[in-house]
Amino acid sequence: DDALDVTALPDTCPREHDGKIISQIRFHGMTLTRPFVVERALKNKVGQAFSCDKYRAEKAHIQSLDIFATMRIAVEPGAGGLRVTYRVLELPRYLFYPAVKRSDLYGWLAGPGASWLNFLGRDIRLEAFLRTAVHPDAFVATEMLIEASSPWIGRDIPIEYYFALVRIQSFNATKQFKESSWSGVLDLYHRLSWRLKLIYAAELYQVSADPSNPTFNLASNPAPVPIVLDPAGDLVPGLG
């Protein structure tokens, strides 16, 4: 049953079953994805009347998660009501790619990158890369990024989040200082309606002093903004 080619099944909804009560909902093809990821997007529910209009809406929502390549539905009448089966084809668990960019300061940077499309089967997208300068001056700059995002917190809290952690080690040829910094960003998107979200944002930036450059000794020349001083550098928080 699970070995069926989902893409070969007809992409139709049997309207002759509209209005009949659903007695059972099943899933096939989810080898990685947790069932609750799909269940919280369903509009057709056990004990309620089946509707093809609801199926079209829930299918559009589920495919917008970008963890399934396609989705089909099968509806079978039974003694106690309709048995509804959702068949899905999952996208690959992870992708590897070259992380390449061109910078005005450092030229070309390159390195490995990876993307986990459905981390832990919980609709969490996790990405990471590490790249360094390769041309014209090799290894003058190194960047690392780890980011995670999901439309839900946990299993049933409908708050979208985005988190990113960035590490930079480089020599800034324009301002003539060595940058060694960490930055973290956390954004929470609280949906108030289908057209309005309330955003909570927090950011933390930590940069170390450059002992070889007196004009960039943060501890002795602090910026005129509220900061937490540290002998090894300065910590700059932000909220919004």
CSV table of C-alpha atoms in Angstrom, one decimal:
chain,number,residue,atom,x,y,z
A,1,ASP,CA,0.0,0.0,0.0
A,2,ASP,CA,2.8,2.5,1.0
A,3,ALA,CA,4.7,1.4,-2.1
A,4,LEU,CA,2.2,3.1,-4.5
A,5,ASP,CA,3.5,5.8,-6.7
A,6,VAL,CA,1.6,8.8,-5.4
A,7,THR,CA,2.2,10.9,-8.5
A,8,ALA,CA,0.5,8.2,-10.6
A,9,LEU,CA,-2.7,8.5,-8.6
A,10,PRO,CA,-5.5,10.8,-10.0
A,11,ASP,CA,-5.4,14.3,-8.5
A,12,THR,CA,-9.2,14.5,-7.9
A,13,CYS,CA,-11.6,14.6,-5.0
A,14,PRO,CA,-14.7,12.4,-5.0
A,15,ARG,CA,-17.5,14.9,-4.7
A,16,GLU,CA,-20.1,12.1,-4.4
A,17,HIS,CA,-19.0,11.8,-0.8
A,18,ASP,CA,-19.5,15.4,0.1
A,19,GLY,CA,-21.6,15.8,3.3
A,20,LYS,CA,-21.0,12.2,4.6
A,21,ILE,CA,-19.5,11.8,8.0
A,22,ILE,CA,-15.8,10.9,8.4
A,23,SER,CA,-15.1,7.9,10.7
A,24,GLN,CA,-11.4,7.5,10.1
A,25,ILE,CA,-8.4,9.5,8.8
A,26,ARG,CA,-5.2,7.8,7.8
A,27,PHE,CA,-1.8,8.9,6.4
A,28,HIS,CA,0.5,7.1,4.0
A,29,GLY,CA,3.9,8.0,2.8
A,30,MET,CA,5.1,9.9,5.9
A,31,THR,CA,8.3,8.1,6.8
A,32,LEU,CA,9.8,11.1,8.4
A,33,THR,CA,7.1,13.7,9.1
A,34,ARG,CA,5.2,13.5,12.4
A,35,PRO,CA,1.5,13.0,11.9
A,36,PHE,CA,0.6,16.1,13.9
A,37,VAL,CA,2.3,18.3,11.3
A,38,VAL,CA,-0.4,17.4,8.8
A,39,GLU,CA,-3.2,17.0,11.4
A,40,ARG,CA,-3.0,20.6,12.5
A,41,ALA,CA,-3.5,21.7,8.9
A,42,LEU,CA,-6.6,19.6,8.2
A,43,LYS,CA,-10.0,21.0,7.9
A,44,ASN,CA,-11.7,17.7,7.3
A,45,LYS,CA,-12.0,16.0,10.7
A,46,VAL,CA,-13.3,12.8,12.2
A,47,GLY,CA,-17.0,13.1,13.2
A,48,GLN,CA,-17.6,15.9,10.7
A,49,ALA,CA,-19.0,16.0,7.2
A,50,PHE,CA,-16.5,15.5,4.4
A,51,SER,CA,-16.0,18.4,2.0
A,52,CYS,CA,-13.9,18.6,-1.2
A,53,ASP,CA,-13.8,22.3,-0.8
A,54,LYS,CA,-12.1,21.8,2.5
A,55,TYR,CA,-9.7,19.3,1.0
A,56,ARG,CA,-8.6,21.8,-1.7
A,57,ALA,CA,-7.9,24.4,1.1
A,58,GLU,CA,-6.0,22.0,3.3
A,59,LYS,CA,-4.0,20.6,0.4
A,60,ALA,CA,-2.9,24.1,-0.6
A,61,HIS,CA,-1.9,24.8,3.0
A,62,ILE,CA,0.0,21.5,3.4
A,63,GLN,CA,1.9,21.8,0.2
A,64,SER,CA,2.9,25.4,1.2
A,65,LEU,CA,4.9,23.8,4.0
A,66,ASP,CA,7.5,22.8,1.4
A,67,ILE,CA,8.1,19.4,2.9
A,68,PHE,CA,6.0,17.3,0.4
A,69,ALA,CA,6.4,17.0,-3.4
A,70,THR,CA,2.7,16.1,-3.9
A,71,MET,CA,-0.4,15.0,-2.1
A,72,ARG,CA,-3.5,12.8,-3.0
A,73,ILE,CA,-6.6,11.8,-1.3
A,74,ALA,CA,-8.6,8.5,-1.3
A,75,VAL,CA,-12.1,8.3,0.2
A,76,GLU,CA,-13.8,4.9,0.9
A,77,PRO,CA,-17.2,4.3,2.4
A,78,GLY,CA,-17.4,2.0,5.4
A,79,ALA,CA,-20.0,0.7,7.9
A,80,GLY,CA,-19.3,3.6,10.4
A,81,GLY,CA,-18.7,6.4,7.8
A,82,LEU,CA,-16.0,7.5,5.4
A,83,ARG,CA,-12.4,6.3,5.6
A,84,VAL,CA,-10.2,9.2,4.3
A,85,THR,CA,-6.6,8.5,3.4
A,86,TYR,CA,-4.1,11.2,2.7
A,87,ARG,CA,-1.1,10.0,0.5
A,88,VAL,CA,2.0,12.2,0.3
A,89,LEU,CA,5.4,12.1,-1.3
A,90,GLU,CA,8.0,13.6,1.0
A,91,LEU,CA,10.8,15.8,-0.3
A,92,PRO,CA,14.4,14.7,0.4
A,93,ARG,CA,15.4,15.0,4.1
A,94,TYR,CA,18.4,17.2,3.4
A,95,LEU,CA,20.2,19.0,0.6
A,96,PHE,CA,23.9,19.8,0.2
A,97,TYR,CA,25.0,22.8,-1.9
A,98,PRO,CA,27.9,25.1,-2.5
A,99,ALA,CA,27.6,28.3,-0.4
A,100,VAL,CA,29.1,31.0,-2.7
A,101,LYS,CA,28.9,34.8,-2.6
A,102,ARG,CA,30.8,37.8,-3.9
A,103,SER,CA,31.7,40.6,-1.5
A,104,ASP,CA,33.0,44.1,-2.3
A,105,LEU,CA,35.5,43.8,0.6
A,106,TYR,CA,36.7,40.2,0.3
A,107,GLY,CA,36.0,39.1,-3.3
A,108,TRP,CA,34.7,35.6,-3.7
A,109,LEU,CA,33.8,33.4,-0.7
A,110,ALA,CA,32.9,29.7,-1.0
A,111,GLY,CA,32.3,26.7,1.2
A,112,PRO,CA,29.9,23.9,2.0
A,113,GLY,CA,26.3,24.4,2.9
A,114,ALA,CA,23.4,22.1,4.0
A,115,SER,CA,19.7,22.4,4.4
A,116,TRP,CA,17.5,20.1,6.4
A,117,LEU,CA,14.0,20.6,5.0
A,118,ASN,CA,12.1,18.9,7.7
A,119,PHE,CA,14.3,18.6,10.8
A,120,LEU,CA,13.2,15.9,13.2
A,121,GLY,CA,10.0,15.5,11.1
A,122,ARG,CA,8.5,18.6,12.9
A,123,ASP,CA,8.4,21.1,9.9
A,124,ILE,CA,11.6,22.8,11.1
A,125,ARG,CA,13.9,24.1,8.4
A,126,LEU,CA,17.5,24.1,9.5
A,127,GLU,CA,20.3,25.5,7.4
A,128,ALA,CA,24.0,25.9,7.9
A,129,PHE,CA,27.1,26.9,6.0
A,130,LEU,CA,30.7,27.7,6.4
A,131,ARG,CA,32.6,29.7,3.8
A,132,THR,CA,35.9,31.5,3.5
A,133,ALA,CA,37.5,34.0,1.1
A,134,VAL,CA,39.1,32.2,-1.9
A,135,HIS,CA,39.8,35.0,-4.4
A,136,PRO,CA,41.7,37.4,-4.7
A,137,ASP,CA,43.0,37.0,-1.1
A,138,ALA,CA,42.4,33.5,0.3
A,139,PHE,CA,41.3,33.1,4.0
A,140,VAL,CA,41.1,36.8,4.8
A,141,ALA,CA,37.5,36.3,5.9
A,142,THR,CA,35.4,33.4,7.3
A,143,GLU,CA,31.7,33.3,7.8
A,144,MET,CA,29.5,30.7,9.6
A,145,LEU,CA,25.7,30.7,9.7
A,146,ILE,CA,23.2,28.5,11.4
A,147,GLU,CA,19.5,29.3,11.1
A,148,ALA,CA,16.2,27.6,12.0
A,149,SER,CA,12.6,28.5,11.2
A,150,SER,CA,9.2,27.0,11.6
A,151,PRO,CA,5.6,28.1,11.4
A,152,TRP,CA,4.9,26.6,14.8
A,153,ILE,CA,6.6,26.5,18.2
A,154,GLY,CA,6.5,23.0,19.5
A,155,ARG,CA,3.4,20.9,18.6
A,156,ASP,CA,0.5,23.3,18.9
A,157,ILE,CA,1.6,26.9,19.5
A,158,PRO,CA,0.8,28.8,16.3
A,159,ILE,CA,3.7,31.3,16.5
A,160,GLU,CA,6.1,31.3,13.6
A,161,TYR,CA,9.8,31.8,14.5
A,162,TYR,CA,13.1,32.5,12.9
A,163,PHE,CA,16.5,32.1,14.6
A,164,ALA,CA,20.0,32.8,13.2
A,165,LEU,CA,23.5,32.6,14.6
A,166,VAL,CA,26.3,34.2,12.6
A,167,ARG,CA,30.1,34.1,13.3
A,168,ILE,CA,32.4,36.4,11.3
A,169,GLN,CA,36.2,36.5,11.4
A,170,SER,CA,37.8,38.8,8.9
A,171,PHE,CA,40.1,41.7,8.2
A,172,ASN,CA,38.2,44.8,7.1
A,173,ALA,CA,40.5,46.4,4.5
A,174,THR,CA,38.3,49.5,4.3
A,175,LYS,CA,38.3,50.4,8.0
A,176,GLN,CA,41.6,48.6,8.8
A,177,PHE,CA,40.6,46.4,11.7
A,178,LYS,CA,40.2,42.7,12.5
A,179,GLU,CA,36.6,41.8,13.0
A,180,SER,CA,35.8,38.9,15.3
A,181,SER,CA,32.1,38.9,16.1
A,182,TRP,CA,29.0,36.8,17.0
A,183,SER,CA,25.4,37.9,16.3
A,184,GLY,CA,22.1,36.2,17.1
A,185,VAL,CA,18.6,37.1,15.9
A,186,LEU,CA,15.3,35.7,17.1
A,187,ASP,CA,12.0,36.8,15.4
A,188,LEU,CA,8.6,35.7,16.5
A,189,TYR,CA,5.6,36.2,14.3
A,190,HIS,CA,2.2,36.1,16.1
A,191,ARG,CA,-0.6,35.8,13.7
A,192,LEU,CA,-3.5,38.1,14.7
A,193,SER,CA,-5.5,37.5,11.5
A,194,TRP,CA,-4.8,36.1,8.0
A,195,ARG,CA,-3.5,39.5,6.9
A,196,LEU,CA,-1.9,40.8,10.1
A,197,LYS,CA,1.1,39.6,12.2
A,198,LEU,CA,2.6,41.0,15.3
A,199,ILE,CA,6.4,40.7,15.2
A,200,TYR,CA,8.6,40.4,18.3
A,201,ALA,CA,12.3,40.8,17.5
A,202,ALA,CA,15.5,40.4,19.6
A,203,GLU,CA,19.1,40.7,18.5
A,204,LEU,CA,22.4,40.3,20.3
A,205,TYR,CA,25.7,41.4,18.8
A,206,GLN,CA,29.1,40.8,20.3
A,207,VAL,CA,32.3,42.2,18.8
A,208,SER,CA,35.8,41.8,20.2
A,209,ALA,CA,38.3,44.6,20.3
A,210,ASP,CA,41.3,44.7,17.9
A,211,PRO,CA,44.4,45.2,20.1
A,212,SER,CA,46.4,46.1,17.0
A,213,ASN,CA,44.2,49.0,16.1
A,214,PRO,CA,43.8,51.7,18.9
A,215,THR,CA,40.9,53.3,17.1
A,216,PHE,CA,38.9,50.1,17.4
A,217,ASN,CA,39.5,49.4,21.1
A,218,LEU,CA,35.8,49.3,22.1
A,219,ALA,CA,36.5,49.1,25.8
A,220,SER,CA,38.3,52.4,25.8
A,221,ASN,CA,36.3,54.1,23.1
A,222,PRO,CA,32.7,53.0,23.6
A,223,ALA,CA,29.9,54.0,21.2
A,224,PRO,CA,27.4,56.6,22.5
A,225,VAL,CA,24.6,54.0,22.9
A,226,PRO,CA,23.6,51.8,25.8
A,227,ILE,CA,26.0,48.9,25.8
A,228,VAL,CA,27.3,46.3,28.2
A,229,LEU,CA,31.1,46.7,28.4
A,230,ASP,CA,33.4,43.7,28.5
A,231,PRO,CA,37.2,43.5,28.7
A,232,ALA,CA,37.3,41.3,25.5
A,233,GLY,CA,34.8,43.5,23.6
A,234,ASP,CA,31.3,44.9,23.7
A,235,LEU,CA,27.9,43.4,23.8
A,236,VAL,CA,25.1,45.2,22.0
A,237,PRO,CA,21.5,44.0,22.7
A,238,GLY,CA,18.5,45.1,20.7
A,239,LEU,CA,14.7,44.6,21.2
A,240,GLY,CA,11.8,45.5,19.0
